Amino acid sequence: MSKEEIIIDAWSSNKIENYDHVFKKFGLEKFTDYDLSDHYLFKRKIIIAQRDFNKIRKAIENKSKFLQLTGIASSGDLHFGHKIDVDLFLLFNRLGATSKFCICDIDAYVSREDSKIKNMVIAKEIAVKNVADIIALGIDPNDIYVQSQKEKEYYQFSYEISKKITQNMFEAIYGHVNLGKMSSVFLQISDILHMQLPFMYGKAPEITGIGLDQDPHARITRDVSKRVNYDIEVPSFFYFLHQSGLKEGEKMSSSDPDTAIFLNDTAEIAKKKINKAFTGGCVTIEEQKEKGGNPDICKIYEMFKFHHPDNDFLEKTYNDCRSGKILCGECKKNCSDFVCKFLEDHNKKREKSIEIAKKIVYG
Ligand code: SF4
């Protein structure tokens, strides 16, 4: 029996291979509400699963109040994989959600080894860079908070939550009891559920988007929401595909810089990474012209699929690859041009966002 068959490790960067198994084991429903938006991330079915999404669908259709909370731990520089979290957050924001995006600085410190994040000073320095990045990606600064700057009601609520989780519960869901990780879970639950408390927005359907590997957090949050001493809705979740790493078969991860293009990479570094990326091309040009490539396993195509907004371009790239009309050299050049242009614009916007990011992180 593989590790994945026993438990999902929410802190691991291992890639989940068997989605059907995870759906069945943990009771996830397939996501089918792609008609809610024409956004390319819906068209490309990047969201694959959900829990209780019908409540959110109804709220969107009725234009009634619903909430959204998403977060990223400030454990390193953000890369294109994180951009999906932000793009989906912005998408649900446009669909009518009252939203907050949390940069989890305390969580990042308490749940990571000291060798990775030595102290809160480091966690906050990373948080400044992360906040500047997500502002540059389009999130309104008013919709962003860091945990270390939250109000006393939020911390009171975190302590209340700690009383609702037993050691056995934690061990059953996560497979271990690590006190740092436990306290990070209390904060993550607070992040989601506090949105519905009277001092925030009050009781309402609420959605959080996560990768499938984060499902343990979703299960414990939904469980705790039924037992806290407040009248709140059990939160809904949607689950999206992770963009995989640039190397063969790997997940994009901050801990291995060569698997990812970071949002602060220079054009030169990004180009090098794209040129070294794993593709579905053939060994020789002649063979590829004759047989075509395989975009379904190609990291260049995947970069387009997750980030290039033009559906016609994506379809043409797929068909031209399959028919051998386009070769990997030209395709990588298209990818470099697209990514470098994005990074150039993004870097300018991030520079402008640094001061406001400092204010959000340090107050
Ligand atoms: Fe990938 Fe493009 Fe090569 Fe096809 S032509 S395998 S999409 S790099």
mmCIF file of C-alpha atoms and ligand atoms in Angstrom:
data_model
loop_
_atom_site.group_PDB
_atom_site.id
_atom_site.type_symbol
_atom_site.label_atom_id
_atom_site.label_comp_id
_atom_site.label_asym_id
_atom_site.label_seq_id
_atom_site.Cartn_x
_atom_site.Cartn_y
_atom_site.Cartn_z
ATOM 1 C CA MET A 1 0.000 0.000 0.000
ATOM 2 C CA SER A 2 1.457 3.379 -0.990
ATOM 3 C CA LYS A 3 1.730 6.329 1.416
ATOM 4 C CA GLU A 4 -0.938 8.126 -0.608
ATOM 5 C CA GLU A 5 -3.374 5.269 0.035
ATOM 6 C CA ILE A 6 -3.016 5.726 3.793
ATOM 7 C CA ILE A 7 -3.099 9.497 4.168
ATOM 8 C CA ILE A 8 -2.488 12.713 2.223
ATOM 9 C CA ASP A 9 0.423 14.699 3.617
ATOM 10 C CA ALA A 10 -0.634 18.365 3.498
ATOM 11 C CA TRP A 11 2.973 19.526 4.031
ATOM 12 C CA SER A 12 4.588 17.347 1.379
ATOM 13 C CA SER A 13 5.506 18.438 -2.154
ATOM 14 C CA ASN A 14 4.830 14.947 -3.529
ATOM 15 C CA LYS A 15 2.519 14.867 -6.516
ATOM 16 C CA ILE A 16 -0.807 13.022 -6.177
ATOM 17 C CA GLU A 17 -1.025 10.525 -9.025
ATOM 18 C CA ASN A 18 -4.282 8.704 -8.396
ATOM 19 C CA TYR A 19 -7.100 11.262 -8.263
ATOM 20 C CA ASP A 20 -9.970 8.755 -8.518
ATOM 21 C CA HIS A 21 -8.644 6.916 -5.493
ATOM 22 C CA VAL A 22 -8.447 10.122 -3.427
ATOM 23 C CA PHE A 23 -11.954 11.192 -4.544
ATOM 24 C CA LYS A 24 -13.397 7.863 -3.455
ATOM 25 C CA LYS A 25 -11.483 7.527 -0.206
ATOM 26 C CA PHE A 26 -12.257 11.021 1.087
ATOM 27 C CA GLY A 27 -15.729 11.542 -0.409
ATOM 28 C CA LEU A 28 -14.978 14.376 -2.830
ATOM 29 C CA GLU A 29 -17.465 15.209 -5.581
ATOM 30 C CA LYS A 30 -16.388 15.983 -9.137
ATOM 31 C CA PHE A 31 -16.647 19.669 -10.082
ATOM 32 C CA THR A 32 -19.146 20.179 -12.899
ATOM 33 C CA ASP A 33 -20.241 23.844 -12.666
ATOM 34 C CA TYR A 34 -18.043 25.097 -15.498
ATOM 35 C CA ASP A 35 -20.975 27.041 -16.973
ATOM 36 C CA LEU A 36 -20.677 29.676 -14.203
ATOM 37 C CA SER A 37 -17.942 31.594 -16.020
ATOM 38 C CA ASP A 38 -16.286 31.963 -19.423
ATOM 39 C CA HIS A 39 -12.918 32.355 -17.705
ATOM 40 C CA TYR A 40 -10.193 30.250 -19.309
ATOM 41 C CA LEU A 41 -9.488 28.406 -16.044
ATOM 42 C CA PHE A 42 -13.096 27.141 -16.080
ATOM 43 C CA LYS A 43 -12.983 26.314 -19.801
ATOM 44 C CA ARG A 44 -9.810 24.259 -19.219
ATOM 45 C CA LYS A 45 -11.279 22.431 -16.221
ATOM 46 C CA ILE A 46 -8.452 23.359 -13.854
ATOM 47 C CA ILE A 47 -10.915 22.890 -10.965
ATOM 48 C CA ILE A 48 -11.561 19.177 -10.605
ATOM 49 C CA ALA A 49 -13.412 18.526 -7.356
ATOM 50 C CA GLN A 50 -15.576 20.131 -4.678
ATOM 51 C CA ARG A 51 -17.272 19.783 -1.338
ATOM 52 C CA ASP A 52 -20.690 21.457 -0.947
ATOM 53 C CA PHE A 53 -20.242 23.688 -3.990
ATOM 54 C CA ASN A 54 -24.018 23.786 -4.594
ATOM 55 C CA LYS A 55 -24.324 26.452 -1.843
ATOM 56 C CA ILE A 56 -21.857 28.674 -3.685
ATOM 57 C CA ARG A 57 -23.498 28.051 -7.043
ATOM 58 C CA LYS A 58 -26.836 29.169 -5.606
ATOM 59 C CA ALA A 59 -25.280 32.312 -4.093
ATOM 60 C CA ILE A 60 -23.657 33.212 -7.432
ATOM 61 C CA GLU A 61 -26.890 32.638 -9.339
ATOM 62 C CA ASN A 62 -29.000 34.568 -6.799
ATOM 63 C CA LYS A 63 -26.356 37.280 -6.431
ATOM 64 C CA SER A 64 -26.580 36.779 -2.670
ATOM 65 C CA LYS A 65 -23.759 37.143 -0.153
ATOM 66 C CA PHE A 66 -21.007 34.566 -0.108
ATOM 67 C CA LEU A 67 -17.482 34.694 1.264
ATOM 68 C CA GLN A 68 -14.099 33.554 0.047
ATOM 69 C CA LEU A 69 -10.899 32.950 1.967
ATOM 70 C CA THR A 70 -7.670 31.818 0.334
ATOM 71 C CA GLY A 71 -4.172 31.776 1.723
ATOM 72 C CA ILE A 72 -0.532 31.025 0.997
ATOM 73 C CA ALA A 73 2.153 30.338 3.623
ATOM 74 C CA SER A 74 5.029 32.802 3.388
ATOM 75 C CA SER A 75 7.584 30.024 3.153
ATOM 76 C CA GLY A 76 9.417 31.193 0.037
ATOM 77 C CA ASP A 77 9.239 33.169 -3.185
ATOM 78 C CA LEU A 78 6.057 32.720 -5.215
ATOM 79 C CA HIS A 79 6.185 30.894 -8.541
ATOM 80 C CA PHE A 80 3.787 30.303 -11.433
ATOM 81 C CA GLY A 81 2.169 27.452 -9.490
ATOM 82 C CA HIS A 82 1.042 29.960 -6.850
ATOM 83 C CA LYS A 83 -0.316 32.240 -9.570
ATOM 84 C CA ILE A 84 -3.160 29.728 -10.053
ATOM 85 C CA ASP A 85 -4.289 30.287 -6.432
ATOM 86 C CA VAL A 86 -4.385 34.012 -7.097
ATOM 87 C CA ASP A 87 -6.099 33.755 -10.511
ATOM 88 C CA LEU A 88 -8.828 31.522 -9.055
ATOM 89 C CA PHE A 89 -9.243 33.884 -6.088
ATOM 90 C CA LEU A 90 -9.731 36.792 -8.505
ATOM 91 C CA LEU A 91 -12.175 34.733 -10.546
ATOM 92 C CA PHE A 92 -14.435 34.017 -7.542
ATOM 93 C CA ASN A 93 -14.059 37.621 -6.466
ATOM 94 C CA ARG A 94 -15.462 38.646 -9.840
ATOM 95 C CA LEU A 95 -18.274 36.119 -9.395
ATOM 96 C CA GLY A 96 -19.385 38.113 -6.339
ATOM 97 C CA ALA A 97 -17.472 36.768 -3.322
ATOM 98 C CA THR A 98 -16.572 39.038 -0.427
ATOM 99 C CA SER A 99 -12.976 37.934 -0.205
ATOM 100 C CA LYS A 100 -9.830 37.935 1.880
ATOM 101 C CA PHE A 101 -6.433 36.568 0.877
ATOM 102 C CA CYS A 102 -4.223 35.579 3.793
ATOM 103 C CA ILE A 103 -0.441 35.507 3.689
ATOM 104 C CA CYS A 104 0.231 33.040 6.496
ATOM 105 C CA ASP A 105 3.445 34.230 8.136
ATOM 106 C CA ILE A 106 2.983 32.616 11.555
ATOM 107 C CA ASP A 107 1.865 29.362 9.940
ATOM 108 C CA ALA A 108 4.952 29.412 7.690
ATOM 109 C CA TYR A 109 7.289 29.739 10.673
ATOM 110 C CA VAL A 110 5.689 27.298 13.113
ATOM 111 C CA SER A 111 5.097 24.494 10.614
ATOM 112 C CA ARG A 112 8.498 24.588 8.847
ATOM 113 C CA GLU A 113 11.929 23.450 9.973
ATOM 114 C CA ASP A 114 14.221 26.174 11.377
ATOM 115 C CA SER A 115 16.610 25.387 8.529
ATOM 116 C CA LYS A 116 13.940 26.706 6.153
ATOM 117 C CA ILE A 117 12.439 29.570 8.185
ATOM 118 C CA LYS A 118 14.679 30.483 11.089
ATOM 119 C CA ASN A 119 12.407 32.984 12.847
ATOM 120 C CA MET A 120 9.431 35.321 12.439
ATOM 121 C CA VAL A 121 11.703 38.075 11.108
ATOM 122 C CA ILE A 122 12.436 35.893 8.088
ATOM 123 C CA ALA A 123 8.785 34.822 7.732
ATOM 124 C CA LYS A 124 7.759 38.497 7.608
ATOM 125 C CA GLU A 125 10.458 39.421 5.105
ATOM 126 C CA ILE A 126 9.148 36.677 2.830
ATOM 127 C CA ALA A 127 5.585 37.863 3.522
ATOM 128 C CA VAL A 128 6.442 41.352 2.221
ATOM 129 C CA LYS A 129 7.650 39.860 -1.069
ATOM 130 C CA ASN A 130 4.588 37.593 -1.294
ATOM 131 C CA VAL A 131 2.160 40.459 -0.599
ATOM 132 C CA ALA A 132 3.864 42.619 -3.247
ATOM 133 C CA ASP A 133 3.537 39.735 -5.725
ATOM 134 C CA ILE A 134 -0.166 39.151 -5.131
ATOM 135 C CA ILE A 135 -0.920 42.882 -5.369
ATOM 136 C CA ALA A 136 0.976 42.893 -8.679
ATOM 137 C CA LEU A 137 -1.165 39.939 -9.802
ATOM 138 C CA GLY A 138 -4.282 42.024 -9.251
ATOM 139 C CA ILE A 139 -5.499 41.517 -5.678
ATOM 140 C CA ASP A 140 -6.828 44.658 -3.994
ATOM 141 C CA PRO A 141 -4.547 45.492 -1.001
ATOM 142 C CA ASN A 142 -7.716 45.915 1.111
ATOM 143 C CA ASP A 143 -8.454 42.212 0.555
ATOM 144 C CA ILE A 144 -5.068 41.080 1.930
ATOM 145 C CA TYR A 145 -3.980 40.385 5.508
ATOM 146 C CA VAL A 146 -1.091 38.667 7.273
ATOM 147 C CA GLN A 147 -1.797 36.504 10.317
ATOM 148 C CA SER A 148 0.626 38.377 12.588
ATOM 149 C CA GLN A 149 -1.363 41.596 12.104
ATOM 150 C CA LYS A 150 -4.782 40.160 12.882
ATOM 151 C CA GLU A 151 -7.084 41.558 15.565
ATOM 152 C CA LYS A 152 -7.484 40.040 19.045
ATOM 153 C CA GLU A 153 -10.849 38.432 18.150
ATOM 154 C CA TYR A 154 -9.065 36.277 15.562
ATOM 155 C CA TYR A 155 -6.575 34.991 18.153
ATOM 156 C CA GLN A 156 -9.274 34.432 20.737
ATOM 157 C CA PHE A 157 -11.084 32.346 18.121
ATOM 158 C CA SER A 158 -7.913 30.319 17.378
ATOM 159 C CA TYR A 159 -7.664 29.372 21.046
ATOM 160 C CA GLU A 160 -11.338 28.444 21.087
ATOM 161 C CA ILE A 161 -10.683 26.173 18.112
ATOM 162 C CA SER A 162 -7.811 24.452 19.897
ATOM 163 C CA LYS A 163 -10.346 23.124 22.396
ATOM 164 C CA LYS A 164 -12.353 21.472 19.619
ATOM 165 C CA ILE A 165 -9.519 19.276 18.290
ATOM 166 C CA THR A 166 -8.280 16.237 20.145
ATOM 167 C CA GLN A 167 -4.937 14.539 19.726
ATOM 168 C CA ASN A 168 -6.696 11.480 18.271
ATOM 169 C CA MET A 169 -8.562 13.573 15.700
ATOM 170 C CA PHE A 170 -5.371 15.307 14.614
ATOM 171 C CA GLU A 171 -3.475 12.046 14.369
ATOM 172 C CA ALA A 172 -6.268 10.362 12.379
ATOM 173 C CA ILE A 173 -6.282 13.156 9.801
ATOM 174 C CA TYR A 174 -2.594 14.070 9.583
ATOM 175 C CA GLY A 175 -0.885 10.869 10.691
ATOM 176 C CA HIS A 176 1.230 12.574 13.385
ATOM 177 C CA VAL A 177 1.087 15.094 16.209
ATOM 178 C CA ASN A 178 3.591 17.890 15.747
ATOM 179 C CA LEU A 179 2.857 20.867 17.996
ATOM 180 C CA GLY A 180 4.076 23.478 15.495
ATOM 181 C CA LYS A 181 1.909 21.977 12.768
ATOM 182 C CA MET A 182 -1.022 21.711 15.172
ATOM 183 C CA SER A 183 -0.869 25.415 15.954
ATOM 184 C CA SER A 184 -0.598 26.214 12.255
ATOM 185 C CA VAL A 185 -3.789 24.187 11.723
ATOM 186 C CA PHE A 186 -5.608 26.189 14.440
ATOM 187 C CA LEU A 187 -4.675 29.362 12.555
ATOM 188 C CA GLN A 188 -5.690 27.969 9.175
ATOM 189 C CA ILE A 189 -9.082 26.968 10.560
ATOM 190 C CA SER A 190 -9.419 30.446 12.092
ATOM 191 C CA ASP A 191 -8.533 32.026 8.765
ATOM 192 C CA ILE A 192 -11.421 30.294 7.046
ATOM 193 C CA LEU A 193 -14.075 30.304 9.782
ATOM 194 C CA HIS A 194 -13.448 33.761 11.269
ATOM 195 C CA MET A 195 -14.809 35.281 8.032
ATOM 196 C CA GLN A 196 -18.296 34.299 9.282
ATOM 197 C CA LEU A 197 -17.973 35.685 12.815
ATOM 198 C CA PRO A 198 -19.898 38.838 13.784
ATOM 199 C CA PHE A 199 -16.748 41.004 13.817
ATOM 200 C CA MET A 200 -16.097 40.110 10.150
ATOM 201 C CA TYR A 201 -18.931 39.438 7.666
ATOM 202 C CA GLY A 202 -21.373 37.199 9.584
ATOM 203 C CA LYS A 203 -22.832 33.824 8.655
ATOM 204 C CA ALA A 204 -22.810 33.091 4.896
ATOM 205 C CA PRO A 205 -21.837 30.354 2.432
ATOM 206 C CA GLU A 206 -18.084 30.367 2.135
ATOM 207 C CA ILE A 207 -15.633 28.977 -0.396
ATOM 208 C CA THR A 208 -11.927 28.205 -0.267
ATOM 209 C CA GLY A 209 -9.900 26.942 -3.201
ATOM 210 C CA ILE A 210 -7.110 24.468 -2.491
ATOM 211 C CA GLY A 211 -4.957 21.810 -4.110
ATOM 212 C CA LEU A 212 -6.037 18.237 -3.519
ATOM 213 C CA ASP A 213 -3.073 17.705 -1.194
ATOM 214 C CA GLN A 214 -4.620 20.241 1.195
ATOM 215 C CA ASP A 215 -7.784 18.189 1.704
ATOM 216 C CA PRO A 216 -6.837 17.209 5.291
ATOM 217 C CA HIS A 217 -7.156 20.906 6.204
ATOM 218 C CA ALA A 218 -10.569 21.057 4.503
ATOM 219 C CA ARG A 219 -11.848 18.008 6.372
ATOM 220 C CA ILE A 220 -10.742 19.217 9.798
ATOM 221 C CA THR A 221 -12.078 22.749 9.116
ATOM 222 C CA ARG A 222 -15.504 21.446 8.098
ATOM 223 C CA ASP A 223 -15.562 19.159 11.131
ATOM 224 C CA VAL A 224 -14.637 21.959 13.565
ATOM 225 C CA SER A 225 -17.154 24.377 11.980
ATOM 226 C CA LYS A 226 -19.950 22.120 13.256
ATOM 227 C CA ARG A 227 -18.661 22.205 16.829
ATOM 228 C CA VAL A 228 -17.605 25.804 17.501
ATOM 229 C CA ASN A 229 -19.920 27.916 19.654
ATOM 230 C CA TYR A 230 -20.991 30.156 16.780
ATOM 231 C CA ASP A 231 -23.779 29.945 14.230
ATOM 232 C CA ILE A 232 -21.839 29.541 10.969
ATOM 233 C CA GLU A 233 -22.150 27.684 7.660
ATOM 234 C CA VAL A 234 -20.011 24.623 7.065
ATOM 235 C CA PRO A 235 -17.505 25.992 4.529
ATOM 236 C CA SER A 236 -17.375 24.737 0.939
ATOM 237 C CA PHE A 237 -14.189 23.886 -0.934
ATOM 238 C CA PHE A 238 -13.098 23.548 -4.523
ATOM 239 C CA TYR A 239 -9.981 21.643 -5.519
ATOM 240 C CA PHE A 240 -7.769 22.620 -8.409
ATOM 241 C CA LEU A 241 -5.007 20.903 -10.320
ATOM 242 C CA HIS A 242 -1.451 21.868 -9.453
ATOM 243 C CA GLN A 243 0.780 22.886 -12.291
ATOM 244 C CA SER A 244 3.522 20.281 -12.327
ATOM 245 C CA GLY A 245 7.244 21.072 -12.260
ATOM 246 C CA LEU A 246 9.353 21.760 -15.326
ATOM 247 C CA LYS A 247 11.223 18.501 -14.902
ATOM 248 C CA GLU A 248 9.713 15.160 -15.864
ATOM 249 C CA GLY A 249 6.963 14.055 -13.456
ATOM 250 C CA GLU A 250 7.646 16.556 -10.662
ATOM 251 C CA LYS A 251 5.470 19.047 -8.783
ATOM 252 C CA MET A 252 6.392 22.724 -9.036
ATOM 253 C CA SER A 253 8.010 23.458 -5.708
ATOM 254 C CA SER A 254 9.761 26.364 -3.981
ATOM 255 C CA SER A 255 12.206 23.903 -2.426
ATOM 256 C CA ASP A 256 13.630 22.926 -5.851
ATOM 257 C CA PRO A 257 14.174 26.169 -7.848
ATOM 258 C CA ASP A 258 14.741 24.283 -11.107
ATOM 259 C CA THR A 259 11.210 22.872 -11.057
ATOM 260 C CA ALA A 260 9.592 26.294 -11.136
ATOM 261 C CA ILE A 261 9.688 29.711 -12.762
ATOM 262 C CA PHE A 262 9.497 32.214 -9.915
ATOM 263 C CA LEU A 263 7.637 35.479 -10.231
ATOM 264 C CA ASN A 264 10.902 37.298 -9.440
ATOM 265 C CA ASP A 265 13.035 35.334 -11.908
ATOM 266 C CA THR A 266 14.823 37.432 -14.516
ATOM 267 C CA ALA A 267 13.946 36.912 -18.172
ATOM 268 C CA GLU A 268 17.337 35.270 -18.670
ATOM 269 C CA ILE A 269 16.802 32.702 -15.896
ATOM 270 C CA ALA A 270 13.231 32.015 -17.039
ATOM 271 C CA LYS A 271 14.447 31.409 -20.601
ATOM 272 C CA LYS A 272 17.094 28.952 -19.382
ATOM 273 C CA LYS A 273 14.517 27.036 -17.351
ATOM 274 C CA ILE A 274 12.106 26.914 -20.296
ATOM 275 C CA ASN A 275 14.841 25.653 -22.618
ATOM 276 C CA LYS A 276 15.677 22.846 -20.163
ATOM 277 C CA ALA A 277 12.016 21.909 -19.521
ATOM 278 C CA PHE A 278 10.721 18.413 -20.245
ATOM 279 C CA THR A 279 8.633 18.250 -23.436
ATOM 280 C CA GLY A 280 6.602 15.663 -25.306
ATOM 281 C CA GLY A 281 8.789 16.089 -28.388
ATOM 282 C CA CYS A 282 10.475 13.313 -30.371
ATOM 283 C CA VAL A 283 14.186 12.574 -30.433
ATOM 284 C CA THR A 284 14.736 13.919 -33.959
ATOM 285 C CA ILE A 285 13.161 16.757 -35.931
ATOM 286 C CA GLU A 286 12.282 14.362 -38.776
ATOM 287 C CA GLU A 287 10.503 11.995 -36.410
ATOM 288 C CA GLN A 288 8.532 14.839 -34.817
ATOM 289 C CA LYS A 289 7.490 16.231 -38.193
ATOM 290 C CA GLU A 290 6.258 12.790 -39.144
ATOM 291 C CA LYS A 291 4.676 11.564 -35.888
ATOM 292 C CA GLY A 292 3.946 14.802 -34.003
ATOM 293 C CA GLY A 293 4.623 15.509 -30.324
ATOM 294 C CA ASN A 294 2.668 14.736 -27.168
ATOM 295 C CA PRO A 295 1.359 17.943 -25.528
ATOM 296 C CA ASP A 296 -0.377 15.940 -22.791
ATOM 297 C CA ILE A 297 2.942 15.218 -21.075
ATOM 298 C CA CYS A 298 4.699 18.443 -22.099
ATOM 299 C CA LYS A 299 5.656 21.074 -19.503
ATOM 300 C CA ILE A 300 5.685 23.846 -22.120
ATOM 301 C CA TYR A 301 2.133 23.067 -23.145
ATOM 302 C CA GLU A 302 1.195 22.876 -19.465
ATOM 303 C CA MET A 303 2.565 26.384 -18.906
ATOM 304 C CA PHE A 304 0.276 27.623 -21.693
ATOM 305 C CA LYS A 305 -2.665 25.626 -20.376
ATOM 306 C CA PHE A 306 -2.437 27.136 -16.882
ATOM 307 C CA HIS A 307 -1.494 30.703 -17.810
ATOM 308 C CA HIS A 308 -2.032 31.684 -21.448
ATOM 309 C CA PRO A 309 -5.426 33.404 -21.588
ATOM 310 C CA ASP A 310 -6.064 32.850 -25.330
ATOM 311 C CA ASN A 311 -8.118 29.680 -25.902
ATOM 312 C CA ASP A 312 -7.550 29.772 -29.678
ATOM 313 C CA PHE A 313 -3.779 29.920 -29.192
ATOM 314 C CA LEU A 314 -3.926 26.959 -26.806
ATOM 315 C CA GLU A 315 -6.009 24.875 -29.187
ATOM 316 C CA LYS A 316 -3.782 25.699 -32.148
ATOM 317 C CA THR A 317 -0.639 24.800 -30.170
ATOM 318 C CA TYR A 318 -2.206 21.465 -29.217
ATOM 319 C CA ASN A 319 -3.247 20.608 -32.770
ATOM 320 C CA ASP A 320 -0.009 21.838 -34.354
ATOM 321 C CA CYS A 321 1.996 19.806 -31.851
ATOM 322 C CA ARG A 322 -0.012 16.644 -32.515
ATOM 323 C CA SER A 323 0.314 17.020 -36.276
ATOM 324 C CA GLY A 324 4.039 17.837 -36.195
ATOM 325 C CA LYS A 325 3.397 21.278 -37.677
ATOM 326 C CA ILE A 326 5.185 23.008 -34.786
ATOM 327 C CA LEU A 327 8.470 21.789 -33.313
ATOM 328 C CA CYS A 328 9.666 22.135 -29.731
ATOM 329 C CA GLY A 329 12.235 24.865 -30.514
ATOM 330 C CA GLU A 330 9.587 27.228 -31.897
ATOM 331 C CA CYS A 331 7.148 26.305 -29.157
ATOM 332 C CA LYS A 332 9.715 26.995 -26.418
ATOM 333 C CA LYS A 333 10.449 30.349 -28.055
ATOM 334 C CA ASN A 334 6.692 31.176 -27.916
ATOM 335 C CA CYS A 335 6.689 30.161 -24.261
ATOM 336 C CA SER A 336 9.787 32.265 -23.467
ATOM 337 C CA ASP A 337 8.274 35.293 -25.196
ATOM 338 C CA PHE A 338 5.024 34.887 -23.278
ATOM 339 C CA VAL A 339 6.657 34.276 -19.875
ATOM 340 C CA CYS A 340 9.320 36.996 -20.258
ATOM 341 C CA LYS A 341 6.726 39.603 -21.253
ATOM 342 C CA PHE A 342 4.644 38.593 -18.258
ATOM 343 C CA LEU A 343 7.650 38.805 -15.896
ATOM 344 C CA GLU A 344 8.689 42.179 -17.266
ATOM 345 C CA ASP A 345 5.219 43.659 -16.589
ATOM 346 C CA HIS A 346 4.920 41.844 -13.266
ATOM 347 C CA ASN A 347 8.284 43.058 -11.977
ATOM 348 C CA LYS A 348 7.319 46.681 -12.640
ATOM 349 C CA LYS A 349 4.010 46.244 -10.811
ATOM 350 C CA ARG A 350 5.713 44.457 -7.896
ATOM 351 C CA GLU A 351 8.255 47.251 -7.457
ATOM 352 C CA LYS A 352 5.380 49.708 -7.126
ATOM 353 C CA SER A 353 3.656 47.469 -4.557
ATOM 354 C CA ILE A 354 6.547 47.010 -2.100
ATOM 355 C CA GLU A 355 5.747 49.984 0.149
ATOM 356 C CA ILE A 356 2.089 49.058 0.548
ATOM 357 C CA ALA A 357 3.170 45.431 1.146
ATOM 358 C CA LYS A 358 5.423 46.603 4.012
ATOM 359 C CA LYS A 359 2.515 48.494 5.537
ATOM 360 C CA ILE A 360 0.318 45.381 5.389
ATOM 361 C CA VAL A 361 2.998 43.177 6.968
ATOM 362 C CA TYR A 362 4.506 45.531 9.569
ATOM 363 C CA GLY A 363 1.502 47.819 10.203
HETATM 364 FE FE1 SF4 B 1 5.535 20.503 -26.175
HETATM 365 FE FE2 SF4 B 1 5.374 22.340 -28.023
HETATM 366 FE FE3 SF4 B 1 7.119 20.306 -28.263
HETATM 367 FE FE4 SF4 B 1 4.515 19.919 -28.523
HETATM 368 S S1 SF4 B 1 5.806 21.145 -29.845
HETATM 369 S S2 SF4 B 1 5.920 18.657 -27.341
HETATM 370 S S3 SF4 B 1 3.673 21.356 -27.042
HETATM 371 S S4 SF4 B 1 7.171 21.927 -26.712
#
